[in-house]
């Protein structure tokens, strides 16, 4: 017999095309906003965390069903679709399937235009694919786009490079986008620099000493967040 959780997920997917029932789906998952949270009972089943369900079910979903979710007007639908897509990418060993997932992601970029939607999906899918297959041009093309979210996806996508101890692409993209006008871009740049410093503080210090005076304050504040208090104050006051 099918696990009740799986059965309820399948029922939720089945009604997504019915507008008046579309609100059913986000209630089933932990969203921080919905009527039900993780551990609550929903139709007699404990509501799971999205990630635990992903391990069991998400990788089996068809891309055509993910397309329905990812193009939904509901943020929770789109976020859940990306959790599913990440799981499919991570679990398959078939190179062709991985390429299909990457292309699907690129084809649906208009629906990946939110801070929550961008952060984990772009580096776990695009960043990992680019790193493992020598496809840096994929990220460079996004970085050169006129769309702010494309630039942000490119920057955050380099997180996988940072986790692997490779920093040049991150520094290239951050430098290119330091003067961007949008604060979300500044936050992304600073966040990546902070993570770079967690891996190698000397790399971050070297980058800061070269660029900190031209960095927007938001970017700088995020970048130096994990440094010692005295060093942070020196950068903020411009006394180095």
mmCIF file with all atom_site columns, N, CA, C and O in Angstrom, residues 39-88:
data_model
loop_
_atom_site.group_PDB
_atom_site.id
_atom_site.type_symbol
_atom_site.label_atom_id
_atom_site.label_alt_id
_atom_site.label_comp_id
_atom_site.label_asym_id
_atom_site.label_entity_id
_atom_site.label_seq_id
_atom_site.pdbx_PDB_ins_code
_atom_site.Cartn_x
_atom_site.Cartn_y
_atom_site.Cartn_z
_atom_site.occupancy
_atom_site.B_iso_or_equiv
_atom_site.pdbx_formal_charge
_atom_site.auth_seq_id
_atom_site.auth_comp_id
_atom_site.auth_asym_id
_atom_site.auth_atom_id
_atom_site.pdbx_PDB_model_num
ATOM 1   N N  . UNK A 1 39 ? 4.597  18.893 11.281  1.00 0.00 ? 39 UNK A N  1
ATOM 2   C CA . UNK A 1 39 ? 4.175  18.214 12.505  1.00 0.00 ? 39 UNK A CA 1
ATOM 3   C C  . UNK A 1 39 ? 2.685  18.297 12.754  1.00 0.00 ? 39 UNK A C  1
ATOM 4   O O  . UNK A 1 39 ? 2.145  17.518 13.538  1.00 0.00 ? 39 UNK A O  1
ATOM 5   N N  . UNK A 1 40 ? 1.984  19.242 12.087  1.00 0.00 ? 40 UNK A N  1
ATOM 6   C CA . UNK A 1 40 ? 0.531  19.324 12.231  1.00 0.00 ? 40 UNK A CA 1
ATOM 7   C C  . UNK A 1 40 ? -0.137 18.173 11.484  1.00 0.00 ? 40 UNK A C  1
ATOM 8   O O  . UNK A 1 40 ? 0.417  17.620 10.536  1.00 0.00 ? 40 UNK A O  1
ATOM 9   N N  . UNK A 1 41 ? -1.338 17.842 11.907  1.00 0.00 ? 41 UNK A N  1
ATOM 10  C CA . UNK A 1 41 ? -2.094 16.805 11.208  1.00 0.00 ? 41 UNK A CA 1
ATOM 11  C C  . UNK A 1 41 ? -2.929 17.424 10.096  1.00 0.00 ? 41 UNK A C  1
ATOM 12  O O  . UNK A 1 41 ? -3.605 18.430 10.288  1.00 0.00 ? 41 UNK A O  1
ATOM 13  N N  . UNK A 1 42 ? -2.847 16.830 8.923   1.00 0.00 ? 42 UNK A N  1
ATOM 14  C CA . UNK A 1 42 ? -3.638 17.281 7.777   1.00 0.00 ? 42 UNK A CA 1
ATOM 15  C C  . UNK A 1 42 ? -4.252 16.044 7.139   1.00 0.00 ? 42 UNK A C  1
ATOM 16  O O  . UNK A 1 42 ? -3.543 15.153 6.670   1.00 0.00 ? 42 UNK A O  1
ATOM 17  N N  . UNK A 1 43 ? -5.582 15.953 7.171   1.00 0.00 ? 43 UNK A N  1
ATOM 18  C CA . UNK A 1 43 ? -6.283 14.767 6.691   1.00 0.00 ? 43 UNK A CA 1
ATOM 19  C C  . UNK A 1 43 ? -5.749 13.504 7.364   1.00 0.00 ? 43 UNK A C  1
ATOM 20  O O  . UNK A 1 43 ? -5.590 12.453 6.746   1.00 0.00 ? 43 UNK A O  1
ATOM 21  N N  . UNK A 1 44 ? -5.407 13.631 8.651   1.00 0.00 ? 44 UNK A N  1
ATOM 22  C CA . UNK A 1 44 ? -4.947 12.474 9.405   1.00 0.00 ? 44 UNK A CA 1
ATOM 23  C C  . UNK A 1 44 ? -3.493 12.108 9.198   1.00 0.00 ? 44 UNK A C  1
ATOM 24  O O  . UNK A 1 44 ? -3.014 11.100 9.719   1.00 0.00 ? 44 UNK A O  1
ATOM 25  N N  . UNK A 1 45 ? -2.756 12.923 8.412   1.00 0.00 ? 45 UNK A N  1
ATOM 26  C CA . UNK A 1 45 ? -1.343 12.641 8.142   1.00 0.00 ? 45 UNK A CA 1
ATOM 27  C C  . UNK A 1 45 ? -0.511 13.788 8.682   1.00 0.00 ? 45 UNK A C  1
ATOM 28  O O  . UNK A 1 45 ? -0.867 14.954 8.529   1.00 0.00 ? 45 UNK A O  1
ATOM 29  N N  . UNK A 1 46 ? 0.591  13.469 9.336   1.00 0.00 ? 46 UNK A N  1
ATOM 30  C CA . UNK A 1 46 ? 1.473  14.520 9.814   1.00 0.00 ? 46 UNK A CA 1
ATOM 31  C C  . UNK A 1 46 ? 2.136  15.223 8.634   1.00 0.00 ? 46 UNK A C  1
ATOM 32  O O  . UNK A 1 46 ? 2.677  14.587 7.732   1.00 0.00 ? 46 UNK A O  1
ATOM 33  N N  . UNK A 1 47 ? 2.059  16.541 8.656   1.00 0.00 ? 47 UNK A N  1
ATOM 34  C CA . UNK A 1 47 ? 2.651  17.320 7.564   1.00 0.00 ? 47 UNK A CA 1
ATOM 35  C C  . UNK A 1 47 ? 4.174  17.216 7.645   1.00 0.00 ? 47 UNK A C  1
ATOM 36  O O  . UNK A 1 47 ? 4.758  17.514 8.687   1.00 0.00 ? 47 UNK A O  1
ATOM 37  N N  . UNK A 1 48 ? 4.817  16.792 6.558   1.00 0.00 ? 48 UNK A N  1
ATOM 38  C CA . UNK A 1 48 ? 6.270  16.617 6.567   1.00 0.00 ? 48 UNK A CA 1
ATOM 39  C C  . UNK A 1 48 ? 7.001  17.883 6.159   1.00 0.00 ? 48 UNK A C  1
ATOM 40  O O  . UNK A 1 48 ? 6.415  18.811 5.607   1.00 0.00 ? 48 UNK A O  1
ATOM 41  N N  . UNK A 1 49 ? 8.271  17.906 6.438   1.00 0.00 ? 49 UNK A N  1
ATOM 42  C CA . UNK A 1 49 ? 9.129  18.945 5.887   1.00 0.00 ? 49 UNK A CA 1
ATOM 43  C C  . UNK A 1 49 ? 9.347  18.646 4.412   1.00 0.00 ? 49 UNK A C  1
ATOM 44  O O  . UNK A 1 49 ? 9.436  17.487 4.005   1.00 0.00 ? 49 UNK A O  1
ATOM 45  N N  . UNK A 1 50 ? 9.443  19.701 3.587   1.00 0.00 ? 50 UNK A N  1
ATOM 46  C CA . UNK A 1 50 ? 9.592  19.505 2.146   1.00 0.00 ? 50 UNK A CA 1
ATOM 47  C C  . UNK A 1 50 ? 10.797 18.628 1.808   1.00 0.00 ? 50 UNK A C  1
ATOM 48  O O  . UNK A 1 50 ? 10.752 17.793 0.912   1.00 0.00 ? 50 UNK A O  1
ATOM 49  N N  . UNK A 1 51 ? 11.903 18.818 2.533   1.00 0.00 ? 51 UNK A N  1
ATOM 50  C CA . UNK A 1 51 ? 13.128 18.103 2.180   1.00 0.00 ? 51 UNK A CA 1
ATOM 51  C C  . UNK A 1 51 ? 13.013 16.607 2.448   1.00 0.00 ? 51 UNK A C  1
ATOM 52  O O  . UNK A 1 51 ? 13.542 15.791 1.710   1.00 0.00 ? 51 UNK A O  1
ATOM 53  N N  . UNK A 1 52 ? 12.301 16.236 3.533   1.00 0.00 ? 52 UNK A N  1
ATOM 54  C CA . UNK A 1 52 ? 12.158 14.812 3.826   1.00 0.00 ? 52 UNK A CA 1
ATOM 55  C C  . UNK A 1 52 ? 11.272 14.135 2.785   1.00 0.00 ? 52 UNK A C  1
ATOM 56  O O  . UNK A 1 52 ? 11.497 12.984 2.417   1.00 0.00 ? 52 UNK A O  1
ATOM 57  N N  . UNK A 1 53 ? 10.253 14.847 2.308   1.00 0.00 ? 53 UNK A N  1
ATOM 58  C CA . UNK A 1 53 ? 9.405  14.287 1.255   1.00 0.00 ? 53 UNK A CA 1
ATOM 59  C C  . UNK A 1 53 ? 10.199 14.173 -0.047  1.00 0.00 ? 53 UNK A C  1
ATOM 60  O O  . UNK A 1 53 ? 10.052 13.215 -0.801  1.00 0.00 ? 53 UNK A O  1
ATOM 61  N N  . UNK A 1 54 ? 11.085 15.130 -0.276  1.00 0.00 ? 54 UNK A N  1
ATOM 62  C CA . UNK A 1 54 ? 11.873 15.138 -1.503  1.00 0.00 ? 54 UNK A CA 1
ATOM 63  C C  . UNK A 1 54 ? 12.655 13.842 -1.664  1.00 0.00 ? 54 UNK A C  1
ATOM 64  O O  . UNK A 1 54 ? 12.737 13.279 -2.755  1.00 0.00 ? 54 UNK A O  1
ATOM 65  N N  . UNK A 1 55 ? 13.217 13.359 -0.571  1.00 0.00 ? 55 UNK A N  1
ATOM 66  C CA . UNK A 1 55 ? 14.034 12.148 -0.642  1.00 0.00 ? 55 UNK A CA 1
ATOM 67  C C  . UNK A 1 55 ? 13.220 10.956 -1.115  1.00 0.00 ? 55 UNK A C  1
ATOM 68  O O  . UNK A 1 55 ? 13.730 10.048 -1.747  1.00 0.00 ? 55 UNK A O  1
ATOM 69  N N  . UNK A 1 56 ? 11.936 10.970 -0.790  1.00 0.00 ? 56 UNK A N  1
ATOM 70  C CA . UNK A 1 56 ? 11.103 9.808  -1.067  1.00 0.00 ? 56 UNK A CA 1
ATOM 71  C C  . UNK A 1 56 ? 10.356 9.914  -2.397  1.00 0.00 ? 56 UNK A C  1
ATOM 72  O O  . UNK A 1 56 ? 10.117 8.908  -3.056  1.00 0.00 ? 56 UNK A O  1
ATOM 73  N N  . UNK A 1 57 ? 10.032 11.126 -2.806  1.00 0.00 ? 57 UNK A N  1
ATOM 74  C CA . UNK A 1 57 ? 9.073  11.238 -3.910  1.00 0.00 ? 57 UNK A CA 1
ATOM 75  C C  . UNK A 1 57 ? 9.469  12.192 -5.020  1.00 0.00 ? 57 UNK A C  1
ATOM 76  O O  . UNK A 1 57 ? 9.232  11.926 -6.195  1.00 0.00 ? 57 UNK A O  1
ATOM 77  N N  . UNK A 1 58 ? 10.078 13.322 -4.674  1.00 0.00 ? 58 UNK A N  1
ATOM 78  C CA . UNK A 1 58 ? 10.220 14.405 -5.632  1.00 0.00 ? 58 UNK A CA 1
ATOM 79  C C  . UNK A 1 58 ? 10.955 14.021 -6.906  1.00 0.00 ? 58 UNK A C  1
ATOM 80  O O  . UNK A 1 58 ? 10.639 14.489 -7.984  1.00 0.00 ? 58 UNK A O  1
ATOM 81  N N  . UNK A 1 59 ? 11.970 13.174 -6.785  1.00 0.00 ? 59 UNK A N  1
ATOM 82  C CA . UNK A 1 59 ? 12.768 12.853 -7.972  1.00 0.00 ? 59 UNK A CA 1
ATOM 83  C C  . UNK A 1 59 ? 11.983 12.053 -9.005  1.00 0.00 ? 59 UNK A C  1
ATOM 84  O O  . UNK A 1 59 ? 12.396 11.928 -10.155 1.00 0.00 ? 59 UNK A O  1
ATOM 85  N N  . UNK A 1 60 ? 10.831 11.507 -8.606  1.00 0.00 ? 60 UNK A N  1
ATOM 86  C CA . UNK A 1 60 ? 10.041 10.675 -9.517  1.00 0.00 ? 60 UNK A CA 1
ATOM 87  C C  . UNK A 1 60 ? 9.037  11.492 -10.340 1.00 0.00 ? 60 UNK A C  1
ATOM 88  O O  . UNK A 1 60 ? 8.390  10.956 -11.236 1.00 0.00 ? 60 UNK A O  1
ATOM 89  N N  . UNK A 1 61 ? 8.911  12.765 -10.037 1.00 0.00 ? 61 UNK A N  1
ATOM 90  C CA . UNK A 1 61 ? 7.897  13.578 -10.695 1.00 0.00 ? 61 UNK A CA 1
ATOM 91  C C  . UNK A 1 61 ? 8.265  13.859 -12.146 1.00 0.00 ? 61 UNK A C  1
ATOM 92  O O  . UNK A 1 61 ? 9.433  13.992 -12.481 1.00 0.00 ? 61 UNK A O  1
ATOM 93  N N  . UNK A 1 62 ? 7.281  13.912 -13.014 1.00 0.00 ? 62 UNK A N  1
ATOM 94  C CA . UNK A 1 62 ? 7.525  14.231 -14.423 1.00 0.00 ? 62 UNK A CA 1
ATOM 95  C C  . UNK A 1 62 ? 7.733  15.728 -14.597 1.00 0.00 ? 62 UNK A C  1
ATOM 96  O O  . UNK A 1 62 ? 7.114  16.538 -13.913 1.00 0.00 ? 62 UNK A O  1
ATOM 97  N N  . UNK A 1 63 ? 8.585  16.097 -15.559 1.00 0.00 ? 63 UNK A N  1
ATOM 98  C CA . UNK A 1 63 ? 8.854  17.513 -15.792 1.00 0.00 ? 63 UNK A CA 1
ATOM 99  C C  . UNK A 1 63 ? 7.598  18.262 -16.221 1.00 0.00 ? 63 UNK A C  1
ATOM 100 O O  . UNK A 1 63 ? 7.442  19.440 -15.913 1.00 0.00 ? 63 UNK A O  1
ATOM 101 N N  . UNK A 1 64 ? 6.694  17.589 -16.926 1.00 0.00 ? 64 UNK A N  1
ATOM 102 C CA . UNK A 1 64 ? 5.470  18.274 -17.362 1.00 0.00 ? 64 UNK A CA 1
ATOM 103 C C  . UNK A 1 64 ? 4.615  18.685 -16.154 1.00 0.00 ? 64 UNK A C  1
ATOM 104 O O  . UNK A 1 64 ? 3.971  19.732 -16.168 1.00 0.00 ? 64 UNK A O  1
ATOM 105 N N  . UNK A 1 65 ? 4.632  17.874 -15.104 1.00 0.00 ? 65 UNK A N  1
ATOM 106 C CA . UNK A 1 65 ? 3.907  18.235 -13.885 1.00 0.00 ? 65 UNK A CA 1
ATOM 107 C C  . UNK A 1 65 ? 4.620  19.364 -13.151 1.00 0.00 ? 65 UNK A C  1
ATOM 108 O O  . UNK A 1 65 ? 3.990  20.248 -12.569 1.00 0.00 ? 65 UNK A O  1
ATOM 109 N N  . UNK A 1 66 ? 5.957  19.335 -13.172 1.00 0.00 ? 66 UNK A N  1
ATOM 110 C CA . UNK A 1 66 ? 6.725  20.405 -12.553 1.00 0.00 ? 66 UNK A CA 1
ATOM 111 C C  . UNK A 1 66 ? 6.474  21.729 -13.263 1.00 0.00 ? 66 UNK A C  1
ATOM 112 O O  . UNK A 1 66 ? 6.492  22.785 -12.647 1.00 0.00 ? 66 UNK A O  1
ATOM 113 N N  . UNK A 1 67 ? 6.253  21.657 -14.571 1.00 0.00 ? 67 UNK A N  1
ATOM 114 C CA . UNK A 1 67 ? 5.982  22.875 -15.330 1.00 0.00 ? 67 UNK A CA 1
ATOM 115 C C  . UNK A 1 67 ? 4.707  23.543 -14.833 1.00 0.00 ? 67 UNK A C  1
ATOM 116 O O  . UNK A 1 67 ? 4.632  24.770 -14.714 1.00 0.00 ? 67 UNK A O  1
ATOM 117 N N  . UNK A 1 68 ? 3.700  22.729 -14.520 1.00 0.00 ? 68 UNK A N  1
ATOM 118 C CA . UNK A 1 68 ? 2.447  23.260 -13.980 1.00 0.00 ? 68 UNK A CA 1
ATOM 119 C C  . UNK A 1 68 ? 2.688  23.958 -12.655 1.00 0.00 ? 68 UNK A C  1
ATOM 120 O O  . UNK A 1 68 ? 2.185  25.066 -12.401 1.00 0.00 ? 68 UNK A O  1
ATOM 121 N N  . UNK A 1 69 ? 3.480  23.318 -11.786 1.00 0.00 ? 69 UNK A N  1
ATOM 122 C CA . UNK A 1 69 ? 3.752  23.904 -10.480 1.00 0.00 ? 69 UNK A CA 1
ATOM 123 C C  . UNK A 1 69 ? 4.605  25.159 -10.588 1.00 0.00 ? 69 UNK A C  1
ATOM 124 O O  . UNK A 1 69 ? 4.347  26.164 -9.923  1.00 0.00 ? 69 UNK A O  1
ATOM 125 N N  . UNK A 1 70 ? 5.629  25.094 -11.436 1.00 0.00 ? 70 UNK A N  1
ATOM 126 C CA . UNK A 1 70 ? 6.584  26.195 -11.495 1.00 0.00 ? 70 UNK A CA 1
ATOM 127 C C  . UNK A 1 70 ? 5.993  27.432 -12.164 1.00 0.00 ? 70 UNK A C  1
ATOM 128 O O  . UNK A 1 70 ? 6.486  28.539 -11.983 1.00 0.00 ? 70 UNK A O  1
ATOM 129 N N  . UNK A 1 71 ? 4.951  27.249 -12.935 1.00 0.00 ? 71 UNK A N  1
ATOM 130 C CA . UNK A 1 71 ? 4.303  28.403 -13.566 1.00 0.00 ? 71 UNK A CA 1
ATOM 131 C C  . UNK A 1 71 ? 3.081  28.870 -12.775 1.00 0.00 ? 71 UNK A C  1
ATOM 132 O O  . UNK A 1 71 ? 2.354  29.759 -13.211 1.00 0.00 ? 71 UNK A O  1
ATOM 133 N N  . UNK A 1 72 ? 2.872  28.287 -11.599 1.00 0.00 ? 72 UNK A N  1
ATOM 134 C CA . UNK A 1 72 ? 1.735  28.661 -10.762 1.00 0.00 ? 72 UNK A CA 1
ATOM 135 C C  . UNK A 1 72 ? 1.894  30.085 -10.228 1.00 0.00 ? 72 UNK A C  1
ATOM 136 O O  . UNK A 1 72 ? 2.999  30.586 -10.052 1.00 0.00 ? 72 UNK A O  1
ATOM 137 N N  . UNK A 1 73 ? 0.768  30.718 -9.922  1.00 0.00 ? 73 UNK A N  1
ATOM 138 C CA . UNK A 1 73 ? 0.818  32.062 -9.333  1.00 0.00 ? 73 UNK A CA 1
ATOM 139 C C  . UNK A 1 73 ? 1.146  31.994 -7.844  1.00 0.00 ? 73 UNK A C  1
ATOM 140 O O  . UNK A 1 73 ? 1.446  33.003 -7.223  1.00 0.00 ? 73 UNK A O  1
ATOM 141 N N  . UNK A 1 74 ? 1.090  30.791 -7.252  1.00 0.00 ? 74 UNK A N  1
ATOM 142 C CA . UNK A 1 74 ? 1.363  30.628 -5.839  1.00 0.00 ? 74 UNK A CA 1
ATOM 143 C C  . UNK A 1 74 ? 2.852  30.405 -5.594  1.00 0.00 ? 74 UNK A C  1
ATOM 144 O O  . UNK A 1 74 ? 3.460  29.492 -6.168  1.00 0.00 ? 74 UNK A O  1
ATOM 145 N N  . UNK A 1 75 ? 3.415  31.238 -4.723  1.00 0.00 ? 75 UNK A N  1
ATOM 146 C CA . UNK A 1 75 ? 4.836  31.112 -4.394  1.00 0.00 ? 75 UNK A CA 1
ATOM 147 C C  . UNK A 1 75 ? 5.165  29.717 -3.869  1.00 0.00 ? 75 UNK A C  1
ATOM 148 O O  . UNK A 1 75 ? 6.192  29.129 -4.225  1.00 0.00 ? 75 UNK A O  1
ATOM 149 N N  . UNK A 1 76 ? 4.304  29.145 -3.005  1.00 0.00 ? 76 UNK A N  1
ATOM 150 C CA . UNK A 1 76 ? 4.568  27.842 -2.408  1.00 0.00 ? 76 UNK A CA 1
ATOM 151 C C  . UNK A 1 76 ? 4.635  26.751 -3.466  1.00 0.00 ? 76 UNK A C  1
ATOM 152 O O  . UNK A 1 76 ? 5.406  25.796 -3.344  1.00 0.00 ? 76 UNK A O  1
ATOM 153 N N  . UNK A 1 77 ? 3.808  26.862 -4.524  1.00 0.00 ? 77 UNK A N  1
ATOM 154 C CA . UNK A 1 77 ? 3.856  25.877 -5.607  1.00 0.00 ? 77 UNK A CA 1
ATOM 155 C C  . UNK A 1 77 ? 5.216  25.934 -6.302  1.00 0.00 ? 77 UNK A C  1
ATOM 156 O O  . UNK A 1 77 ? 5.838  24.899 -6.567  1.00 0.00 ? 77 UNK A O  1
ATOM 157 N N  . UNK A 1 78 ? 5.669  27.141 -6.589  1.00 0.00 ? 78 UNK A N  1
ATOM 158 C CA . UNK A 1 78 ? 6.929  27.297 -7.327  1.00 0.00 ? 78 UNK A CA 1
ATOM 159 C C  . UNK A 1 78 ? 8.111  26.828 -6.488  1.00 0.00 ? 78 UNK A C  1
ATOM 160 O O  . UNK A 1 78 ? 9.034  26.190 -6.989  1.00 0.00 ? 78 UNK A O  1
ATOM 161 N N  . UNK A 1 79 ? 8.078  27.138 -5.195  1.00 0.00 ? 79 UNK A N  1
ATOM 162 C CA . UNK A 1 79 ? 9.153  26.713 -4.308  1.00 0.00 ? 79 UNK A CA 1
ATOM 163 C C  . UNK A 1 79 ? 9.206  25.190 -4.216  1.00 0.00 ? 79 UNK A C  1
ATOM 164 O O  . UNK A 1 79 ? 10.275 24.579 -4.273  1.00 0.00 ? 79 UNK A O  1
ATOM 165 N N  . UNK A 1 80 ? 8.045  24.575 -4.084  1.00 0.00 ? 80 UNK A N  1
ATOM 166 C CA . UNK A 1 80 ? 7.980  23.121 -4.008  1.00 0.00 ? 80 UNK A CA 1
ATOM 167 C C  . UNK A 1 80 ? 8.467  22.483 -5.301  1.00 0.00 ? 80 UNK A C  1
ATOM 168 O O  . UNK A 1 80 ? 9.171  21.468 -5.290  1.00 0.00 ? 80 UNK A O  1
ATOM 169 N N  . UNK A 1 81 ? 8.093  23.072 -6.435  1.00 0.00 ? 81 UNK A N  1
ATOM 170 C CA . UNK A 1 81 ? 8.557  22.553 -7.727  1.00 0.00 ? 81 UNK A CA 1
ATOM 171 C C  . UNK A 1 81 ? 10.077 22.556 -7.808  1.00 0.00 ? 81 UNK A C  1
ATOM 172 O O  . UNK A 1 81 ? 10.684 21.617 -8.335  1.00 0.00 ? 81 UNK A O  1
ATOM 173 N N  . UNK A 1 82 ? 10.702 23.592 -7.264  1.00 0.00 ? 82 UNK A N  1
ATOM 174 C CA . UNK A 1 82 ? 12.165 23.660 -7.309  1.00 0.00 ? 82 UNK A CA 1
ATOM 175 C C  . UNK A 1 82 ? 12.800 22.637 -6.378  1.00 0.00 ? 82 UNK A C  1
ATOM 176 O O  . UNK A 1 82 ? 13.851 22.072 -6.683  1.00 0.00 ? 82 UNK A O  1
ATOM 177 N N  . UNK A 1 83 ? 12.175 22.377 -5.219  1.00 0.00 ? 83 UNK A N  1
ATOM 178 C CA . UNK A 1 83 ? 12.667 21.296 -4.362  1.00 0.00 ? 83 UNK A CA 1
ATOM 179 C C  . UNK A 1 83 ? 12.618 19.968 -5.127  1.00 0.00 ? 83 UNK A C  1
ATOM 180 O O  . UNK A 1 83 ? 13.533 19.147 -5.053  1.00 0.00 ? 83 UNK A O  1
ATOM 181 N N  . UNK A 1 84 ? 11.528 19.751 -5.856  1.00 0.00 ? 84 UNK A N  1
ATOM 182 C CA . UNK A 1 84 ? 11.396 18.533 -6.649  1.00 0.00 ? 84 UNK A CA 1
ATOM 183 C C  . UNK A 1 84 ? 12.463 18.471 -7.734  1.00 0.00 ? 84 UNK A C  1
ATOM 184 O O  . UNK A 1 84 ? 13.072 17.421 -7.982  1.00 0.00 ? 84 UNK A O  1
ATOM 185 N N  . UNK A 1 85 ? 12.690 19.583 -8.393  1.00 0.00 ? 85 UNK A N  1
ATOM 186 C CA . UNK A 1 85 ? 13.654 19.625 -9.489  1.00 0.00 ? 85 UNK A CA 1
ATOM 187 C C  . UNK A 1 85 ? 15.068 19.357 -8.980  1.00 0.00 ? 85 UNK A C  1
ATOM 188 O O  . UNK A 1 85 ? 15.848 18.637 -9.615  1.00 0.00 ? 85 UNK A O  1
ATOM 189 N N  . UNK A 1 86 ? 15.417 19.934 -7.828  1.00 0.00 ? 86 UNK A N  1
ATOM 190 C CA . UNK A 1 86 ? 16.722 19.694 -7.226  1.00 0.00 ? 86 UNK A CA 1
ATOM 191 C C  . UNK A 1 86 ? 16.894 18.199 -6.928  1.00 0.00 ? 86 UNK A C  1
ATOM 192 O O  . UNK A 1 86 ? 17.934 17.601 -7.214  1.00 0.00 ? 86 UNK A O  1
ATOM 193 N N  . UNK A 1 87 ? 15.850 17.592 -6.375  1.00 0.00 ? 87 UNK A N  1
ATOM 194 C CA . UNK A 1 87 ? 15.918 16.180 -6.039  1.00 0.00 ? 87 UNK A CA 1
ATOM 195 C C  . UNK A 1 87 ? 16.109 15.331 -7.286  1.00 0.00 ? 87 UNK A C  1
ATOM 196 O O  . UNK A 1 87 ? 16.911 14.384 -7.296  1.00 0.00 ? 87 UNK A O  1
ATOM 197 N N  . UNK A 1 88 ? 15.384 15.662 -8.351  1.00 0.00 ? 88 UNK A N  1
ATOM 198 C CA . UNK A 1 88 ? 15.532 14.907 -9.600  1.00 0.00 ? 88 UNK A CA 1
ATOM 199 C C  . UNK A 1 88 ? 16.956 15.024 -10.127 1.00 0.00 ? 88 UNK A C  1
ATOM 200 O O  . UNK A 1 88 ? 17.561 14.041 -10.559 1.00 0.00 ? 88 UNK A O  1
#
